[in-house]
């Protein structure tokens, strides 16, 4: 009777993306240092929970901070210079279901405030004498809605960009603690 040959192959160990430090992603204080082309770990940036679903694709824009000073000269000048000097990156971030629900609640709250503020403002101006308090309340509600919506949409912000490296702000301390410490850019 012929004998069967069984090859001995070492079992492959599966490490989920969240269990292994990603190449090209580090921490520096409260910032993520990200090498362009790297992949962020598959954990929620806010809760540090492992996320198995699809990631959210975001585009982040950055320009040097001195460009903000141009607003004092003229808003149009600022917009033109910021558009010319702007650098953008696209990356995929993982968000836990808890964070998605929180974000959606903030979007809904902001939308309701924007609409109610707009209609309150409109009703206040449509009155013959114009109800100043109603106009003011509508304007404040409208602005608050815009701010809440802007906060809801902001997951990460770029703090700095140098060569192929980006410093991102907005991750939780637990997420940052799971990354290895940034040791500086390699010599060119």
mmCIF file of N, CA and C in Angstrom, residues 4-105:
data_model
loop_
_atom_site.group_PDB
_atom_site.id
_atom_site.type_symbol
_atom_site.label_atom_id
_atom_site.label_comp_id
_atom_site.label_asym_id
_atom_site.label_seq_id
_atom_site.Cartn_x
_atom_site.Cartn_y
_atom_site.Cartn_z
ATOM 1 N N UNK A 4 1.148 7.974 2.034
ATOM 2 C CA UNK A 4 0.834 9.359 1.665
ATOM 3 C C UNK A 4 1.899 10.286 2.235
ATOM 4 N N UNK A 5 2.340 11.189 1.428
ATOM 5 C CA UNK A 5 3.299 12.195 1.872
ATOM 6 C C UNK A 5 2.529 13.436 2.343
ATOM 7 N N UNK A 6 2.742 13.839 3.533
ATOM 8 C CA UNK A 6 2.104 15.037 4.063
ATOM 9 C C UNK A 6 3.208 16.077 4.261
ATOM 10 N N UNK A 7 3.083 17.146 3.552
ATOM 11 C CA UNK A 7 4.112 18.176 3.703
ATOM 12 C C UNK A 7 3.823 18.991 4.961
ATOM 13 N N UNK A 8 4.874 19.341 5.614
ATOM 14 C CA UNK A 8 4.729 20.121 6.832
ATOM 15 C C UNK A 8 4.891 21.591 6.470
ATOM 16 N N UNK A 9 3.794 22.299 6.541
ATOM 17 C CA UNK A 9 3.790 23.728 6.249
ATOM 18 C C UNK A 9 3.407 24.450 7.532
ATOM 19 N N UNK A 10 4.185 25.417 7.862
ATOM 20 C CA UNK A 10 3.866 26.187 9.059
ATOM 21 C C UNK A 10 2.541 26.904 8.846
ATOM 22 N N UNK A 11 1.647 26.841 9.810
ATOM 23 C CA UNK A 11 0.362 27.515 9.646
ATOM 24 C C UNK A 11 0.572 29.024 9.543
ATOM 25 N N UNK A 12 -0.186 29.635 8.654
ATOM 26 C CA UNK A 12 -0.081 31.082 8.498
ATOM 27 C C UNK A 12 -0.880 31.748 9.602
ATOM 28 N N UNK A 13 -0.276 32.716 10.191
ATOM 29 C CA UNK A 13 -0.966 33.459 11.238
ATOM 30 C C UNK A 13 -1.620 34.672 10.611
ATOM 31 N N UNK A 14 -2.877 34.863 10.905
ATOM 32 C CA UNK A 14 -3.620 36.008 10.368
ATOM 33 C C UNK A 14 -3.617 37.118 11.398
ATOM 34 N N UNK A 15 -3.122 38.237 11.011
ATOM 35 C CA UNK A 15 -3.162 39.409 11.870
ATOM 36 C C UNK A 15 -4.112 40.410 11.244
ATOM 37 N N UNK A 16 -5.194 40.770 11.931
ATOM 38 C CA UNK A 16 -6.057 41.805 11.362
ATOM 39 C C UNK A 16 -5.267 43.091 11.232
ATOM 40 N N UNK A 17 -5.702 43.928 10.303
ATOM 41 C CA UNK A 17 -4.964 45.159 10.027
ATOM 42 C C UNK A 17 -4.801 46.001 11.287
ATOM 43 N N UNK A 18 -5.774 45.943 12.190
ATOM 44 C CA UNK A 18 -5.712 46.768 13.395
ATOM 45 C C UNK A 18 -4.694 46.254 14.407
ATOM 46 N N UNK A 19 -4.257 45.004 14.288
ATOM 47 C CA UNK A 19 -3.350 44.441 15.285
ATOM 48 C C UNK A 19 -1.895 44.713 14.954
ATOM 49 N N UNK A 20 -1.617 45.094 13.757
ATOM 50 C CA UNK A 20 -0.249 45.321 13.325
ATOM 51 C C UNK A 20 -0.067 46.806 13.033
ATOM 52 N N UNK A 21 1.036 47.367 13.497
ATOM 53 C CA UNK A 21 1.308 48.771 13.200
ATOM 54 C C UNK A 21 1.524 48.924 11.703
ATOM 55 N N UNK A 22 0.798 49.846 11.111
ATOM 56 C CA UNK A 22 0.921 50.060 9.676
ATOM 57 C C UNK A 22 2.241 50.743 9.361
ATOM 58 N N UNK A 23 2.848 50.339 8.261
ATOM 59 C CA UNK A 23 4.050 51.016 7.811
ATOM 60 C C UNK A 23 3.665 52.416 7.364
ATOM 61 N N UNK A 24 4.443 53.376 7.763
ATOM 62 C CA UNK A 24 4.207 54.740 7.322
ATOM 63 C C UNK A 24 3.210 55.514 8.154
ATOM 64 N N UNK A 25 2.825 55.009 9.334
ATOM 65 C CA UNK A 25 1.910 55.730 10.217
ATOM 66 C C UNK A 25 2.488 55.704 11.624
ATOM 67 N N UNK A 26 2.691 56.890 12.220
ATOM 68 C CA UNK A 26 3.260 57.012 13.553
ATOM 69 C C UNK A 26 2.476 58.037 14.348
ATOM 70 N N UNK A 27 2.919 58.291 15.561
ATOM 71 C CA UNK A 27 2.341 59.356 16.369
ATOM 72 C C UNK A 27 3.452 60.307 16.803
ATOM 73 N N UNK A 28 3.085 61.563 16.928
ATOM 74 C CA UNK A 28 3.990 62.573 17.474
ATOM 75 C C UNK A 28 3.144 63.457 18.380
ATOM 76 N N UNK A 29 3.212 63.212 19.672
ATOM 77 C CA UNK A 29 2.354 63.928 20.613
ATOM 78 C C UNK A 29 0.906 63.540 20.359
ATOM 79 N N UNK A 30 0.054 64.538 20.092
ATOM 80 C CA UNK A 30 -1.354 64.249 19.818
ATOM 81 C C UNK A 30 -1.657 64.225 18.316
ATOM 82 N N UNK A 31 -0.627 64.051 17.501
ATOM 83 C CA UNK A 31 -0.797 64.043 16.043
ATOM 84 C C UNK A 31 -0.439 62.680 15.449
ATOM 85 N N UNK A 32 -1.091 62.344 14.353
ATOM 86 C CA UNK A 32 -0.714 61.184 13.551
ATOM 87 C C UNK A 32 0.244 61.684 12.488
ATOM 88 N N UNK A 33 1.378 61.024 12.329
ATOM 89 C CA UNK A 33 2.298 61.338 11.235
ATOM 90 C C UNK A 33 2.071 60.264 10.177
ATOM 91 N N UNK A 34 1.798 60.700 8.971
ATOM 92 C CA UNK A 34 1.313 59.821 7.913
ATOM 93 C C UNK A 34 2.174 60.029 6.678
ATOM 94 N N UNK A 35 2.798 58.964 6.193
ATOM 95 C CA UNK A 35 3.556 59.051 4.940
ATOM 96 C C UNK A 35 2.571 58.853 3.801
ATOM 97 N N UNK A 36 2.608 59.747 2.828
ATOM 98 C CA UNK A 36 1.678 59.651 1.701
ATOM 99 C C UNK A 36 1.789 58.279 1.053
ATOM 100 N N UNK A 37 0.652 57.686 0.763
ATOM 101 C CA UNK A 37 0.610 56.353 0.188
ATOM 102 C C UNK A 37 0.434 55.259 1.221
ATOM 103 N N UNK A 38 0.543 55.583 2.504
ATOM 104 C CA UNK A 38 0.358 54.605 3.570
ATOM 105 C C UNK A 38 -1.132 54.410 3.847
ATOM 106 N N UNK A 39 -1.431 53.338 4.571
ATOM 107 C CA UNK A 39 -2.814 53.017 4.912
ATOM 108 C C UNK A 39 -2.975 53.139 6.422
ATOM 109 N N UNK A 40 -4.005 53.877 6.841
ATOM 110 C CA UNK A 40 -4.280 53.982 8.270
ATOM 111 C C UNK A 40 -4.801 52.643 8.799
ATOM 112 N N UNK A 41 -4.509 52.315 10.057
ATOM 113 C CA UNK A 41 -5.013 51.065 10.637
ATOM 114 C C UNK A 41 -6.538 51.002 10.586
ATOM 115 N N UNK A 42 -7.089 49.819 10.547
ATOM 116 C CA UNK A 42 -8.530 49.619 10.441
ATOM 117 C C UNK A 42 -9.263 49.757 11.755
ATOM 118 N N UNK A 43 -8.987 50.830 12.472
ATOM 119 C CA UNK A 43 -9.659 51.111 13.742
ATOM 120 C C UNK A 43 -10.273 52.498 13.669
ATOM 121 N N UNK A 44 -11.355 52.681 14.422
ATOM 122 C CA UNK A 44 -12.023 53.983 14.471
ATOM 123 C C UNK A 44 -11.071 55.004 15.092
ATOM 124 N N UNK A 45 -10.977 56.164 14.468
ATOM 125 C CA UNK A 45 -10.082 57.208 14.952
ATOM 126 C C UNK A 45 -10.508 57.771 16.301
ATOM 127 N N UNK A 46 -11.795 57.728 16.601
ATOM 128 C CA UNK A 46 -12.311 58.311 17.842
ATOM 129 C C UNK A 46 -12.441 57.302 18.977
ATOM 130 N N UNK A 47 -12.867 56.069 18.675
ATOM 131 C CA UNK A 47 -13.111 55.086 19.731
ATOM 132 C C UNK A 47 -12.035 54.014 19.800
ATOM 133 N N UNK A 48 -11.202 53.903 18.795
ATOM 134 C CA UNK A 48 -10.145 52.901 18.667
ATOM 135 C C UNK A 48 -10.714 51.479 18.545
ATOM 136 N N UNK A 49 -12.001 51.361 18.261
ATOM 137 C CA UNK A 49 -12.614 50.051 18.079
ATOM 138 C C UNK A 49 -12.268 49.524 16.690
ATOM 139 N N UNK A 50 -12.059 48.206 16.586
ATOM 140 C CA UNK A 50 -11.784 47.585 15.299
ATOM 141 C C UNK A 50 -13.033 47.696 14.420
ATOM 142 N N UNK A 51 -12.829 48.105 13.185
ATOM 143 C CA UNK A 51 -13.935 48.289 12.246
ATOM 144 C C UNK A 51 -13.768 47.296 11.114
ATOM 145 N N UNK A 52 -14.807 46.510 10.874
ATOM 146 C CA UNK A 52 -14.720 45.497 9.833
ATOM 147 C C UNK A 52 -15.371 45.947 8.536
ATOM 148 N N UNK A 53 -16.216 46.950 8.573
ATOM 149 C CA UNK A 53 -16.928 47.411 7.389
ATOM 150 C C UNK A 53 -16.062 48.271 6.486
ATOM 151 N N UNK A 54 -16.679 48.836 5.471
ATOM 152 C CA UNK A 54 -15.928 49.683 4.536
ATOM 153 C C UNK A 54 -15.454 50.969 5.214
ATOM 154 N N UNK A 55 -14.371 51.477 4.688
ATOM 155 C CA UNK A 55 -13.824 52.730 5.215
ATOM 156 C C UNK A 55 -14.447 53.909 4.468
ATOM 157 N N UNK A 56 -14.387 55.073 5.094
ATOM 158 C CA UNK A 56 -14.914 56.288 4.496
ATOM 159 C C UNK A 56 -13.774 57.018 3.807
ATOM 160 N N UNK A 57 -13.972 57.344 2.552
ATOM 161 C CA UNK A 57 -12.951 58.074 1.799
ATOM 162 C C UNK A 57 -13.142 59.571 2.026
ATOM 163 N N UNK A 58 -12.083 60.231 2.488
ATOM 164 C CA UNK A 58 -12.137 61.666 2.744
ATOM 165 C C UNK A 58 -11.006 62.362 1.996
ATOM 166 N N UNK A 59 -11.278 63.584 1.605
ATOM 167 C CA UNK A 59 -10.260 64.433 0.993
ATOM 168 C C UNK A 59 -9.992 65.582 1.948
ATOM 169 N N UNK A 60 -8.739 65.754 2.311
ATOM 170 C CA UNK A 60 -8.341 66.826 3.217
ATOM 171 C C UNK A 60 -7.491 67.832 2.454
ATOM 172 N N UNK A 61 -7.697 69.108 2.766
ATOM 173 C CA UNK A 61 -6.954 70.182 2.101
ATOM 174 C C UNK A 61 -6.123 70.935 3.130
ATOM 175 N N UNK A 62 -5.008 71.481 2.669
ATOM 176 C CA UNK A 62 -4.110 72.231 3.548
ATOM 177 C C UNK A 62 -3.421 73.325 2.751
ATOM 178 N N UNK A 63 -3.170 74.434 3.409
ATOM 179 C CA UNK A 63 -2.285 75.466 2.863
ATOM 180 C C UNK A 63 -1.519 76.077 4.031
ATOM 181 N N UNK A 64 -0.397 76.729 3.760
ATOM 182 C CA UNK A 64 0.401 77.300 4.858
ATOM 183 C C UNK A 64 -0.438 78.247 5.724
ATOM 184 N N UNK A 65 -0.151 78.269 7.020
ATOM 185 C CA UNK A 65 -0.958 79.074 7.947
ATOM 186 C C UNK A 65 -0.850 80.572 7.687
ATOM 187 N N UNK A 66 0.265 81.039 7.128
ATOM 188 C CA UNK A 66 0.398 82.475 6.882
ATOM 189 C C UNK A 66 -0.640 82.977 5.880
ATOM 190 N N UNK A 67 -1.204 82.089 5.086
ATOM 191 C CA UNK A 67 -2.208 82.492 4.091
ATOM 192 C C UNK A 67 -3.456 83.036 4.786
ATOM 193 N N UNK A 68 -3.761 82.558 6.001
ATOM 194 C CA UNK A 68 -4.924 83.063 6.731
ATOM 195 C C UNK A 68 -4.811 84.562 7.001
ATOM 196 N N UNK A 69 -3.600 85.082 7.129
ATOM 197 C CA UNK A 69 -3.408 86.509 7.381
ATOM 198 C C UNK A 69 -3.921 87.371 6.227
ATOM 199 N N UNK A 70 -4.017 86.806 5.038
ATOM 200 C CA UNK A 70 -4.505 87.564 3.887
ATOM 201 C C UNK A 70 -5.977 87.931 3.996
ATOM 202 N N UNK A 71 -6.713 87.277 4.887
ATOM 203 C CA UNK A 71 -8.120 87.627 5.097
ATOM 204 C C UNK A 71 -8.225 89.063 5.582
ATOM 205 N N UNK A 72 -7.241 89.520 6.360
ATOM 206 C CA UNK A 72 -7.276 90.894 6.861
ATOM 207 C C UNK A 72 -7.085 91.910 5.736
ATOM 208 N N UNK A 73 -6.433 91.501 4.655
ATOM 209 C CA UNK A 73 -6.243 92.391 3.508
ATOM 210 C C UNK A 73 -7.484 92.374 2.633
ATOM 211 N N UNK A 74 -7.869 91.186 2.167
ATOM 212 C CA UNK A 74 -9.062 91.043 1.327
ATOM 213 C C UNK A 74 -9.426 89.568 1.224
ATOM 214 N N UNK A 75 -10.698 89.277 1.366
ATOM 215 C CA UNK A 75 -11.159 87.887 1.341
ATOM 216 C C UNK A 75 -10.896 87.244 -0.017
ATOM 217 N N UNK A 76 -11.110 87.980 -1.094
ATOM 218 C CA UNK A 76 -10.883 87.435 -2.431
ATOM 219 C C UNK A 76 -9.408 87.088 -2.645
ATOM 220 N N UNK A 77 -8.505 87.945 -2.147
ATOM 221 C CA UNK A 77 -7.075 87.671 -2.242
ATOM 222 C C UNK A 77 -6.735 86.383 -1.487
ATOM 223 N N UNK A 78 -7.311 86.227 -0.287
ATOM 224 C CA UNK A 78 -7.101 85.005 0.489
ATOM 225 C C UNK A 78 -7.559 83.784 -0.300
ATOM 226 N N UNK A 79 -8.771 83.851 -0.876
ATOM 227 C CA UNK A 79 -9.315 82.706 -1.610
ATOM 228 C C UNK A 79 -8.440 82.322 -2.799
ATOM 229 N N UNK A 80 -7.932 83.297 -3.507
ATOM 230 C CA UNK A 80 -7.092 83.022 -4.679
ATOM 231 C C UNK A 80 -5.766 82.388 -4.256
ATOM 232 N N UNK A 81 -5.102 82.985 -3.269
ATOM 233 C CA UNK A 81 -3.804 82.468 -2.817
ATOM 234 C C UNK A 81 -3.968 81.087 -2.180
ATOM 235 N N UNK A 82 -5.021 80.914 -1.374
ATOM 236 C CA UNK A 82 -5.253 79.617 -0.739
ATOM 237 C C UNK A 82 -5.499 78.544 -1.791
ATOM 238 N N UNK A 83 -6.238 78.878 -2.826
ATOM 239 C CA UNK A 83 -6.510 77.901 -3.893
ATOM 240 C C UNK A 83 -5.222 77.541 -4.641
ATOM 241 N N UNK A 84 -4.355 78.524 -4.863
ATOM 242 C CA UNK A 84 -3.101 78.271 -5.582
ATOM 243 C C UNK A 84 -2.115 77.444 -4.760
ATOM 244 N N UNK A 85 -2.056 77.675 -3.446
ATOM 245 C CA UNK A 85 -1.082 76.999 -2.591
ATOM 246 C C UNK A 85 -1.631 75.737 -1.933
ATOM 247 N N UNK A 86 -2.892 75.440 -2.145
ATOM 248 C CA UNK A 86 -3.539 74.313 -1.484
ATOM 249 C C UNK A 86 -2.956 72.978 -1.946
ATOM 250 N N UNK A 87 -2.737 72.109 -0.966
ATOM 251 C CA UNK A 87 -2.356 70.720 -1.234
ATOM 252 C C UNK A 87 -3.460 69.838 -0.678
ATOM 253 N N UNK A 88 -3.761 68.770 -1.361
ATOM 254 C CA UNK A 88 -4.836 67.883 -0.947
ATOM 255 C C UNK A 88 -4.336 66.451 -0.838
ATOM 256 N N UNK A 89 -4.937 65.711 0.081
ATOM 257 C CA UNK A 89 -4.676 64.278 0.171
ATOM 258 C C UNK A 89 -6.022 63.569 0.276
ATOM 259 N N UNK A 90 -6.055 62.363 -0.242
ATOM 260 C CA UNK A 90 -7.249 61.535 -0.105
ATOM 261 C C UNK A 90 -6.839 60.299 0.679
ATOM 262 N N UNK A 91 -7.601 59.986 1.711
ATOM 263 C CA UNK A 91 -7.319 58.790 2.479
ATOM 264 C C UNK A 91 -8.613 58.149 2.936
ATOM 265 N N UNK A 92 -8.505 56.909 3.352
ATOM 266 C CA UNK A 92 -9.660 56.171 3.825
ATOM 267 C C UNK A 92 -9.541 55.987 5.331
ATOM 268 N N UNK A 93 -10.596 56.379 6.038
ATOM 269 C CA UNK A 93 -10.585 56.272 7.491
ATOM 270 C C UNK A 93 -11.684 55.313 7.938
ATOM 271 N N UNK A 94 -11.423 54.623 9.012
ATOM 272 C CA UNK A 94 -12.391 53.697 9.586
ATOM 273 C C UNK A 94 -13.203 54.442 10.644
ATOM 274 N N UNK A 95 -14.520 54.235 10.618
ATOM 275 C CA UNK A 95 -15.396 54.843 11.628
ATOM 276 C C UNK A 95 -16.288 53.754 12.214
ATOM 277 N N UNK A 96 -16.333 53.704 13.543
ATOM 278 C CA UNK A 96 -17.179 52.710 14.207
ATOM 279 C C UNK A 96 -18.647 53.090 14.022
ATOM 280 N N UNK A 97 -19.547 52.111 14.146
ATOM 281 C CA UNK A 97 -20.977 52.423 14.033
ATOM 282 C C UNK A 97 -21.418 53.501 15.021
ATOM 283 N N UNK A 98 -20.826 53.498 16.211
ATOM 284 C CA UNK A 98 -21.139 54.513 17.216
ATOM 285 C C UNK A 98 -20.790 55.918 16.704
ATOM 286 N N UNK A 99 -19.630 56.045 16.091
ATOM 287 C CA UNK A 99 -19.219 57.352 15.561
ATOM 288 C C UNK A 99 -20.068 57.771 14.364
ATOM 289 N N UNK A 100 -20.453 56.825 13.546
ATOM 290 C CA UNK A 100 -21.309 57.147 12.399
ATOM 291 C C UNK A 100 -22.660 57.656 12.888
ATOM 292 N N UNK A 101 -23.221 57.010 13.921
ATOM 293 C CA UNK A 101 -24.500 57.471 14.481
ATOM 294 C C UNK A 101 -24.357 58.867 15.073
ATOM 295 N N UNK A 102 -23.277 59.098 15.809
ATOM 296 C CA UNK A 102 -23.051 60.424 16.416
ATOM 297 C C UNK A 102 -22.930 61.487 15.335
ATOM 298 N N UNK A 103 -22.181 61.176 14.287
ATOM 299 C CA UNK A 103 -21.985 62.110 13.182
ATOM 300 C C UNK A 103 -23.310 62.408 12.479
ATOM 301 N N UNK A 104 -24.112 61.382 12.250
ATOM 302 C CA UNK A 104 -25.404 61.579 11.600
ATOM 303 C C UNK A 104 -26.347 62.412 12.462
ATOM 304 N N UNK A 105 -26.310 62.195 13.787
ATOM 305 C CA UNK A 105 -27.132 63.021 14.692
ATOM 306 C C UNK A 105 -26.724 64.482 14.613
#
